[in-house]
XYZ file of C-alpha atoms in Angstrom:
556
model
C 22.238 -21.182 75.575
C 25.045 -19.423 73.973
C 23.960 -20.733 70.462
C 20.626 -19.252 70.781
C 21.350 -15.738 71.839
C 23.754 -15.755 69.216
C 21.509 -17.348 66.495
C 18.767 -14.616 67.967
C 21.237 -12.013 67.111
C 21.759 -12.524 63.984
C 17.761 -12.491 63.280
C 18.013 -8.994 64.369
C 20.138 -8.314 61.312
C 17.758 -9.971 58.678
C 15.291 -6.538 58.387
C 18.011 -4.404 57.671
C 19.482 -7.118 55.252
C 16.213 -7.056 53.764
C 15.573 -3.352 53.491
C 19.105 -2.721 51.961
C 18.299 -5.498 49.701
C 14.430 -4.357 48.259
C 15.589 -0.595 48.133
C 18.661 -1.515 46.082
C 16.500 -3.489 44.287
C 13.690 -1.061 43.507
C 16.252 1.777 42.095
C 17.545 -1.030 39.856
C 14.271 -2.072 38.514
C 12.840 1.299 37.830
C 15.572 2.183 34.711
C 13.405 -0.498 32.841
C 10.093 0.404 32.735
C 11.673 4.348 32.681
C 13.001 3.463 29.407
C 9.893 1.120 28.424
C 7.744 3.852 28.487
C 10.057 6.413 26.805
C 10.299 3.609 24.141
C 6.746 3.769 24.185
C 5.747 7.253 23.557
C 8.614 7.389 20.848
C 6.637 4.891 18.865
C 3.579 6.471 19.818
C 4.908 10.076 18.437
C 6.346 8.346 14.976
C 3.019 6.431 14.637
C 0.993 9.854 14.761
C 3.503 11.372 12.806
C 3.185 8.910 9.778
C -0.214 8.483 10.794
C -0.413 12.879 10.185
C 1.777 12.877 6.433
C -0.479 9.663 5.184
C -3.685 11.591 6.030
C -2.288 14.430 4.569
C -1.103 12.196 1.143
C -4.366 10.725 0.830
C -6.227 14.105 1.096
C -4.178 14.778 -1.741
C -4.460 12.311 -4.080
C -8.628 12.744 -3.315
C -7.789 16.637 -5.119
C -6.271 15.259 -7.946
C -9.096 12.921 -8.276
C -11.499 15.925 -8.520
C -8.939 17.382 -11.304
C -9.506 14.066 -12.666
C -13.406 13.931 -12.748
C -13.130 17.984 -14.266
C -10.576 16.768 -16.920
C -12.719 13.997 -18.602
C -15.480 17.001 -19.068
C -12.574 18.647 -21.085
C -11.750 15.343 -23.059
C -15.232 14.859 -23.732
C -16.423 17.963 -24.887
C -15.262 20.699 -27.531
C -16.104 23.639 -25.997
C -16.746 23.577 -22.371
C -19.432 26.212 -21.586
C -19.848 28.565 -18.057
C -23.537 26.268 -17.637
C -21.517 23.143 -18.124
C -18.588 23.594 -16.201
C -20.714 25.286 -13.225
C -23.319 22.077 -13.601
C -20.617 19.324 -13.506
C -18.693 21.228 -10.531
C -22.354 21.592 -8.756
C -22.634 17.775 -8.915
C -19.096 16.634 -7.464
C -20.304 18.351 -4.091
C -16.545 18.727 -3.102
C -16.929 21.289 -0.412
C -18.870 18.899 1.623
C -16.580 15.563 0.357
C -13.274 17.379 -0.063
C -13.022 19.991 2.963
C -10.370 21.935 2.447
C -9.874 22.873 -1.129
C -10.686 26.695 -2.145
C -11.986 25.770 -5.590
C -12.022 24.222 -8.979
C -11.398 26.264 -11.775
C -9.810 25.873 -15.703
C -7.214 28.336 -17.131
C -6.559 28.510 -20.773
C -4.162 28.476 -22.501
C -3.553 32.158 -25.037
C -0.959 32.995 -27.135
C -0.851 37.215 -28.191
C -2.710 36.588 -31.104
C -5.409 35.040 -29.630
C -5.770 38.156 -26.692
C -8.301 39.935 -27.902
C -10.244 37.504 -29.596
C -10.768 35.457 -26.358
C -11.480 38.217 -24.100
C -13.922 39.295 -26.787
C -15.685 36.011 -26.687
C -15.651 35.539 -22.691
C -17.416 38.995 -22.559
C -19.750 37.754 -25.064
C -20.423 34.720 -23.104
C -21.655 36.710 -20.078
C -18.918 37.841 -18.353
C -19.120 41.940 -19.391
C -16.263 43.400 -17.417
C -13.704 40.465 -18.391
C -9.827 41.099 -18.592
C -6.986 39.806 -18.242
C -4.618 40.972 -14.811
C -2.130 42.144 -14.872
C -2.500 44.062 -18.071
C 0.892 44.391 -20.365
C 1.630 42.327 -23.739
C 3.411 38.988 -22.896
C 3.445 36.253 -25.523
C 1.677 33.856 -23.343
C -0.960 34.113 -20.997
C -3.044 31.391 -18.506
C -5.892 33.707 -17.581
C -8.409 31.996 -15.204
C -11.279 31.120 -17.371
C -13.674 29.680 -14.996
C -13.490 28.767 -11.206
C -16.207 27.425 -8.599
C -17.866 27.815 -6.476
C -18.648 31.580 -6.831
C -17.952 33.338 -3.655
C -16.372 36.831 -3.299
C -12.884 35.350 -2.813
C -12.918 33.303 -6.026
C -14.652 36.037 -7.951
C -11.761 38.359 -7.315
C -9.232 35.715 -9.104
C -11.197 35.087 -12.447
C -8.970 37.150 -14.943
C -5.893 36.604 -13.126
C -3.240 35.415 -15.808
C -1.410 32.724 -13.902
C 1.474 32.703 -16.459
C 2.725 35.823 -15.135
C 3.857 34.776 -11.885
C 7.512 32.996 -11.781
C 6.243 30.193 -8.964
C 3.350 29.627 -11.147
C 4.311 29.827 -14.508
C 7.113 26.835 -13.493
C 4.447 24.837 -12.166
C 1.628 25.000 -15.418
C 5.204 24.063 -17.789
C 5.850 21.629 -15.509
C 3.001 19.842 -15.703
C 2.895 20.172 -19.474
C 7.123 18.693 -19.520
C 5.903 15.772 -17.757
C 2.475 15.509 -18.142
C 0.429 14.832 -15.418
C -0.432 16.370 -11.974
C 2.109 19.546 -10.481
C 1.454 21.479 -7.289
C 3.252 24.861 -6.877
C 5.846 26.180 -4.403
C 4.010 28.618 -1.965
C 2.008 31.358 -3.135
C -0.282 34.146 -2.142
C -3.717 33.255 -3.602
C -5.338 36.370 -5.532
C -8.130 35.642 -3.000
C -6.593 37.075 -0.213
C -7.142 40.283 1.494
C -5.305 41.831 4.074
C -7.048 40.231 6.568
C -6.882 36.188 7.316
C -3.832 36.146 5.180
C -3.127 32.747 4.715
C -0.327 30.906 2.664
C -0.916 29.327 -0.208
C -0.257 26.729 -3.242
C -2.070 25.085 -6.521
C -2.326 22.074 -8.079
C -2.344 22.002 -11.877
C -3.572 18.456 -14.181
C -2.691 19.198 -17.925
C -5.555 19.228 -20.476
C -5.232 19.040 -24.622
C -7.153 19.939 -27.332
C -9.483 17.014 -28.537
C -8.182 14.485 -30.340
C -4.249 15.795 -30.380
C -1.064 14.236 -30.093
C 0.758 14.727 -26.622
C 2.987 12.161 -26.557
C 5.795 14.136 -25.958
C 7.074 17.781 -25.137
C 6.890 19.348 -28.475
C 3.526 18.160 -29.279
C 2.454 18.949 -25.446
C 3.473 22.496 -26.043
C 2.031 22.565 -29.220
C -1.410 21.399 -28.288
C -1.823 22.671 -24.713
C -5.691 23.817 -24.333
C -5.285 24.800 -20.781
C -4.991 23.476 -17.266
C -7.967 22.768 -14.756
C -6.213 23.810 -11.443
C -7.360 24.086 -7.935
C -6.364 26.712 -5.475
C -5.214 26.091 -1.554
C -5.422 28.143 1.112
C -2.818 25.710 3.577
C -5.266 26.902 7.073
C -8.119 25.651 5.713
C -6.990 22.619 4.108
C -4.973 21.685 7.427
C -8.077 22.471 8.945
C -9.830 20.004 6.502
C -7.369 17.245 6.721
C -6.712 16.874 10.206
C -9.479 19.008 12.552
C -8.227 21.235 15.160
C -6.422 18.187 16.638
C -2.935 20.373 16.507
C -4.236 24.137 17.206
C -6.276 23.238 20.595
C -4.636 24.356 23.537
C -4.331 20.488 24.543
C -3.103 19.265 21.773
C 0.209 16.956 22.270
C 2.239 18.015 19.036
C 3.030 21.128 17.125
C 2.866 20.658 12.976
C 4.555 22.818 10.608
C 4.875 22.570 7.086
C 7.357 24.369 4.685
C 7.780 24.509 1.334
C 10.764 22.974 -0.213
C 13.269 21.031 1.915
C 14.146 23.665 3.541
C 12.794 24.588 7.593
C 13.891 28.304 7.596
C 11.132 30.951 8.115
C 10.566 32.172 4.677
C 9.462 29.097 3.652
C 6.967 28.285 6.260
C 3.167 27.184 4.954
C 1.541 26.304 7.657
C 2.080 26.431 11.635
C -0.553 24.765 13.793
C 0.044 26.899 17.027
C 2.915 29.208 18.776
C 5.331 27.106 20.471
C 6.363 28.345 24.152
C 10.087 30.206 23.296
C 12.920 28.135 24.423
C 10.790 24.860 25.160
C 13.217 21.922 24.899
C 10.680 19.343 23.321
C 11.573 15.169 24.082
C 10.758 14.017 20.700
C 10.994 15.626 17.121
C 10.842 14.208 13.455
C 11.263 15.343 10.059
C 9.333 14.066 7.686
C 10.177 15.068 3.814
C 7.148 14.613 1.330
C 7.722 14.388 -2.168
C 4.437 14.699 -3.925
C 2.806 15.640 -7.458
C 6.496 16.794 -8.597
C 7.482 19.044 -5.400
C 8.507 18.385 -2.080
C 7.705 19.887 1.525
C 8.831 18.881 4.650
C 6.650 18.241 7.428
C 7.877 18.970 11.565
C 6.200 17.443 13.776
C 7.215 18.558 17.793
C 5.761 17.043 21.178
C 4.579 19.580 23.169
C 4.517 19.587 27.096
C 0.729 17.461 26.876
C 2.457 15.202 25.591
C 6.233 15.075 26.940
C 4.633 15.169 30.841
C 3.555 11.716 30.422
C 7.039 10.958 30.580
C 7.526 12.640 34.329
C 4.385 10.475 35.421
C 5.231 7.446 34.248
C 5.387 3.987 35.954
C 9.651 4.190 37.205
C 8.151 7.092 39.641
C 6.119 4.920 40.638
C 7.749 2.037 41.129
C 10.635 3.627 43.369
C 8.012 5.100 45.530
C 5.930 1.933 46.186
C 9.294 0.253 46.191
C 10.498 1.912 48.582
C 7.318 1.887 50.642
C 7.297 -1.755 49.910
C 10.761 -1.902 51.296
C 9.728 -0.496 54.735
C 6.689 -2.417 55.083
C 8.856 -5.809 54.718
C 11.256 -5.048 56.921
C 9.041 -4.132 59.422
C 7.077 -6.922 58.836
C 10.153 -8.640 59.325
C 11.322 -7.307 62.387
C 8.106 -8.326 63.778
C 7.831 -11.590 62.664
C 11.285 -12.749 61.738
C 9.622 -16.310 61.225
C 7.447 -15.235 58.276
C 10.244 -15.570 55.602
C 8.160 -17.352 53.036
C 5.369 -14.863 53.371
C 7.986 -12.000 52.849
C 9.662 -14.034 49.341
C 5.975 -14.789 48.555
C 5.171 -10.455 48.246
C 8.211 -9.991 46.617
C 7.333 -13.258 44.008
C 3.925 -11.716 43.261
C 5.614 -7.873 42.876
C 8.089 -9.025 40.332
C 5.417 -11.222 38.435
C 3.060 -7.726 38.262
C 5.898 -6.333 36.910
C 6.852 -8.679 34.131
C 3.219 -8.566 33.069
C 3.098 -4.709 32.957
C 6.055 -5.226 30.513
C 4.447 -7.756 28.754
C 1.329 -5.465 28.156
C 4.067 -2.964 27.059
C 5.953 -5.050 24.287
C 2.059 -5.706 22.961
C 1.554 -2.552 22.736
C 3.893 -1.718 21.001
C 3.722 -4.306 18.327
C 0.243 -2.647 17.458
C 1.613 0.654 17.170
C 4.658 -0.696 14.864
C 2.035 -3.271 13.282
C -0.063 0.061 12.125
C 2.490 2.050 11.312
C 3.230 -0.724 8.286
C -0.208 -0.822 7.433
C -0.335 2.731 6.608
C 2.799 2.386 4.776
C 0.673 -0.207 2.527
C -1.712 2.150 2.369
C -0.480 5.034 0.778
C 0.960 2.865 -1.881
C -2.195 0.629 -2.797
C -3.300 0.648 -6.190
C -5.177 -2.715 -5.954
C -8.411 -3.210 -3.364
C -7.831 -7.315 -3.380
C -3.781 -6.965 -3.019
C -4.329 -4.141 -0.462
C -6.320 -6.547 1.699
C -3.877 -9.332 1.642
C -1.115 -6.923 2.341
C -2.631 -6.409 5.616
C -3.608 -9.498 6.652
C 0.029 -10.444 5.535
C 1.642 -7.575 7.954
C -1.063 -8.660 10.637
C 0.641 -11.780 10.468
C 4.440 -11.380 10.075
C 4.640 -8.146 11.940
C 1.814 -8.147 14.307
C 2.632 -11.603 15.163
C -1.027 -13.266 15.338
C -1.468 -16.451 14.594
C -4.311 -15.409 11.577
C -6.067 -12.702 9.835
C -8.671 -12.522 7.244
C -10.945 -10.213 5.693
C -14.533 -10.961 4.787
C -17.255 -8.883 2.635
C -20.888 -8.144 3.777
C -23.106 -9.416 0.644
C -26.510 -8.277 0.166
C -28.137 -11.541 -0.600
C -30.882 -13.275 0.588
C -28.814 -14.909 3.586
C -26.286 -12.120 4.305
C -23.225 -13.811 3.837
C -20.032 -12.728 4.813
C -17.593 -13.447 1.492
C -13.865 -14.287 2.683
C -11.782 -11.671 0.441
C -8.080 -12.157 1.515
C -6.582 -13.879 4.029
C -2.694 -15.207 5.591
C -1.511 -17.240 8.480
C -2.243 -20.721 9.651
C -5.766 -21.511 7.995
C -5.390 -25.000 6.609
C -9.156 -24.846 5.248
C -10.693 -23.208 7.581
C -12.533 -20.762 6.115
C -13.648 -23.232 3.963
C -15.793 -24.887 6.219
C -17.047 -21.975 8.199
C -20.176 -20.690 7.163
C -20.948 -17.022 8.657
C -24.021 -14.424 7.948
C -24.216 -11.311 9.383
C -27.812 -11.420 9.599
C -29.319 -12.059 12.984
C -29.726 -15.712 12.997
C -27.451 -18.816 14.159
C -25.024 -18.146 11.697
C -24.719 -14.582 12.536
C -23.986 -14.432 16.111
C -20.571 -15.199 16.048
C -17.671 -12.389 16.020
C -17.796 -11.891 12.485
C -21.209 -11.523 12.125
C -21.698 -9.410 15.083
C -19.295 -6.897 14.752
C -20.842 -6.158 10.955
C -24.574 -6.233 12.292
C -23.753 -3.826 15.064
C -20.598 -1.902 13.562
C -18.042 -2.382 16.629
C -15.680 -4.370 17.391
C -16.914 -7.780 18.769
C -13.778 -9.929 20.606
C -13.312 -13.351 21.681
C -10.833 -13.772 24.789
C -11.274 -17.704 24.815
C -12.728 -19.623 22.080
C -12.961 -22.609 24.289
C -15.576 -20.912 26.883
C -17.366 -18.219 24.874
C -20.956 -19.578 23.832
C -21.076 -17.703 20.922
C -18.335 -19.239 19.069
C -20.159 -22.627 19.012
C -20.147 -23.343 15.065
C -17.093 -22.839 14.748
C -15.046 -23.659 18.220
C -13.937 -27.418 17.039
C -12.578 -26.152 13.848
C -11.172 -23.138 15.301
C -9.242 -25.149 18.247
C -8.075 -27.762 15.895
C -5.822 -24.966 14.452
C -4.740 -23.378 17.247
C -7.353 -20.300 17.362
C -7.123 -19.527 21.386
C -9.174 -15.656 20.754
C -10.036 -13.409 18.382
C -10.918 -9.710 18.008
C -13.657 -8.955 14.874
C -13.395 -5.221 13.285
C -15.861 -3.691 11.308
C -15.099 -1.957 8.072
C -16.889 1.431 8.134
C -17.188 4.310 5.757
C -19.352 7.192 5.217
C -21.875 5.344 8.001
C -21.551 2.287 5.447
C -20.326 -1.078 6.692
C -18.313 -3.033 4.205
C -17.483 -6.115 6.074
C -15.070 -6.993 8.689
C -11.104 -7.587 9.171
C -10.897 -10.877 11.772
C -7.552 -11.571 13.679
C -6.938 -14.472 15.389
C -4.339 -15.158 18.337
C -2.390 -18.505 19.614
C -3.435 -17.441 23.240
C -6.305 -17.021 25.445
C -7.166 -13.234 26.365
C -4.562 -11.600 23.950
C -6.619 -8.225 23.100
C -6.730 -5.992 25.962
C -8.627 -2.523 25.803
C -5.471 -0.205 24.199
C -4.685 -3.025 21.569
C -8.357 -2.838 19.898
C -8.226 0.659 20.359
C -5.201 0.921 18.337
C -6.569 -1.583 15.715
C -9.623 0.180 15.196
C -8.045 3.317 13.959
C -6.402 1.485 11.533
C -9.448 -0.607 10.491
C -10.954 2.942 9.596
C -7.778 4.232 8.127
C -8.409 0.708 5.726
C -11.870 1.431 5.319
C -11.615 5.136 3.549
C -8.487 3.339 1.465
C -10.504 0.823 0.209
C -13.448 3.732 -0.206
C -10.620 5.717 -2.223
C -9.690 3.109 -4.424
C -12.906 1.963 -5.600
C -14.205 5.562 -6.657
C -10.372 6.290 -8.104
C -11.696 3.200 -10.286
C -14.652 4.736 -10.944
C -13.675 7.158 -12.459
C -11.044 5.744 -14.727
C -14.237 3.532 -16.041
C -16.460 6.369 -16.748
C -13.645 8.109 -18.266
C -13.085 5.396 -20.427
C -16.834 4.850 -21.558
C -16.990 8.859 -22.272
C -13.961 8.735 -24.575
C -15.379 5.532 -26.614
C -18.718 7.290 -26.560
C -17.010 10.247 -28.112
C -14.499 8.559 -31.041
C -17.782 5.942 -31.415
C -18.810 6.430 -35.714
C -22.347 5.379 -35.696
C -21.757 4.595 -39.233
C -18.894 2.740 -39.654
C -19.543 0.949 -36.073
C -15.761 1.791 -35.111
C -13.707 3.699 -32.758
């Protein structure tokens, strides 16, 4: 009898034992996900912050693509006209390609003695009340010749000689000393007024009288014909690049850009909204930017929209339903001191909801780091085909999926979908797949799909879905568990589809293709890029034969 009251006893204890034990243990799990989740908006903040300076480089290098189209009018063409210029400019339709940019215009190039001849021939030309500003004698002048479109803001810079302004001037020799595409330091455009004052910068692309030398400084200087140029005002070409993403109210990060490597006031271009004084932002980068032969460096700054996340995130709570948790059991306990494996069978299922949060967590993740490389490969493509097997490359070695391939929507008779570049474990398979993105057998599958209707189309098991039919046997033999099917869309145009396959059943949750469609697009406008960058080069090339072509001789 003595045994049992005593053994009853010590029941009494097991609650309290269990209480202590869960709260203890609650406090100690919640440092984990605290600093899962800090680790997670960190990588979130530097993959929008890459994701922000690779936007801004390709915007960029789409400018000096412009300068390029303008230049082979130059190289083609004696004398370059007002008609012809304004024509060709009319027909690149850059305001509505190229948001952003303030102009296109050509400056040439005028020694003394050639003053008052030129401004005698531009009046001739047209343009009655032509001069040169400032006025003074200077032994070289870049006058702005021509510059589109015509609106009152450009109309008060034509005339303006370029030459005379230090920043300036070291940016046109500049780009003659090394001979290709400069921008500026900052600037304050002759457009401006007093009002909407905005700062400012140019980018300059060489040009030489037809059929020189200018292979190297001397003859450069020597036969300099002028520079075509276009102006920036930085507002609007934020505004162009990136939306009002930074300067809404909402909006989780604060830009600024300065000129130079330096962040002190007077060098400050562009600031995307007034931070509140003395906030103590979580998370800040630097990001330096060398590009066209200068260098600025980007800030980027969470702001609270962003940093609250942080105060509502998952270790809160976890120590409150914890600790609730806690309670509950040992009351549960008290009551019905019997029901111990009901009690470890909660806490079993708690800590197994756990470890999967985490594990959706670390997936996360892996996108985020997984796109941050592809942009990386992005702003230094050159080459469509290697471009594409760069990322399936990273998809595999970084992103850690078992396979990844791209494939190209043909216009045939069939509508095939043309395998392009591929890596992972494949071992033939796309070799004896045979996929249309028409609607018929062969086209209901992911691939197919996702190009006929233009959104993502995934897979969670391979062995269930109906759809994957054709291909299931070949796909299982190799491992293929699911797969996730991305379209390639540009300009409302559908190019085909990146496909990535995983080892595991249901491995692409709702965040995860989120993620991977924002860099499908990002892909999409490379590839886009690179194909009219190409373009041009061609047509380039075909003007200049065209132009040292001797229909008599039959030789260049």
């Amino acid at each position: 009898m003595l045994k049992k009251e005593n053994l009853h006893y010590g029941f009494q204890f097991i609650p309290w034992v269990i209480l202590i034990l869960g709260l203890a243990l609650t406090y100690a799990l919640q440092d984990t996900p605290r600093e899962a989740n800090r680790q997670a908006l960190h990588d979130e903040f530097e993959y929008r912050s890459n994701e922000t300076v690779d936007n801004i480089i390709r915007r960029l290098q789409s400018y000096e693509q412009v300068l390029e189209g303008v230049a082979g009018l130059f190289t083609v063409t004696h004398n370059v006209s007002q008609d012809e210029f304004n024509r060709y400019i009319e027909t690149l339709k850059f305001e509505d390609k190229f948001p952003g940019i303030q102009g296109v215009g050509f400056a040439r190039f005028i020694t003394s003695k050639e003053k008052s001849a030129f401004i005698s021939q531009m009046r001739a030309n047209g343009a009655i009340e032509y001069d040169i500003r400032p006025a003074g004698e200077r032994e070289i002048y870049a006058p702005i010749t021509f510059l589109q479109p015509p609106n009152w803001r450009n109309q008060r810079a034509i005339g303006y000689d370029m030459y005379s302004e230090a920043i300036r001037r070291a940016a046109l020799n500049k780009a003659i000393e090394e001979d290709k595409t400069i921008i500026s330091g900052k600037v304050k455009l002759v457009q401006e007024t007093e009002q909407d004052v905005q700062a400012g910068f140019l980018m300059y692309m060489p040009i030489y009288r037809l059929h020189s030398q200018h292979d190297n400084i001397t003859e450069r200087h020597q036969n300099i014909e002028g520079w075509v140029y276009a102006p920036f005002r930085m507002n609007d070409l934020m505004t162009g690049i990136l939306g009002h993403r930074f300067d809404e109210s909402s909006a989780p990060f604060h830009l600024s850009v300065y000129d130079g490597l330096s962040t002190e006031t007077p060098q400050l271009m562009y600031d995307s909204k007034k931070m509140t004084e003395n906030y103590d932002a979580v998370f800040r980068t630097v990001k330096p930017l060398a590009l066209f032969g200068h260098h600025w460096n980007i800030v980027i700054t969470s702001l609270p929209a962003f940093d609250a996340r942080l105060k509502s995130d998952r270790a809160n709570i976890i120590a409150v339903t914890g600790s609730i948790a806690s309670v509950l059991l040992a009351l549960v306990v008290w009551l019905l001191v019997t029901g111990r494996s009901r009690a470890l069978a909660i806490a079993r299922n708690m800590t197994s909801e756990l470890r999967q949060s985490e594990a959706e967590q670390k997936k996360l993740n892996r996108a985020l780091r997984l796109i941050s490389d592809c942009n990386i490969a992005l702003s230094r493509s050159e080459n469509e085909h290697h471009l594409l097997s760069e990322i399936c490359r990273l998809c595999v070695d970084n992103g850690g999926y078992l396979m990844a391939w791209v494939g190209y929507a043909e216009q045939d008779e069939a509508k095939t979908v043309r395998p392009i570049a591929q890596a992972g474990y494949e071992s033939g398979y796309l070799e004896t797949i045979n996929i249309s993105w028409g609607n018929n057998p062969q086209g209901q599958g992911p691939t197919g799909t996702a190009i006929r209707t233009g959104t993502p189309h995934i897979i969670q098991n391979i062995l269930t879905n109906a759809s994957m039919a054709p291909w299931r046997q070949a796909a299982l033999e190799r491992g293929y568990q699911s797969s996730v099917s991305l379209p390639l869309i540009c300009d409302a145009k559908i190019l085909g589809a990146l496909n990535i396959y995983a080892c595991e059943a249901d491995a692409f949750d709702t965040a995860e293709v989120r993620l991977l469609e924002e860099m499908v697009n990002d892909i999409a406008y490379c590839i886009v890029s690179l194909r009219t960058r190409t373009e041009n080069a061609e047509t380039r090339e075909k003007l200049e034969f065209l132009t040292n072509f001797d229909p008599l001789t039959r030789v260049c």
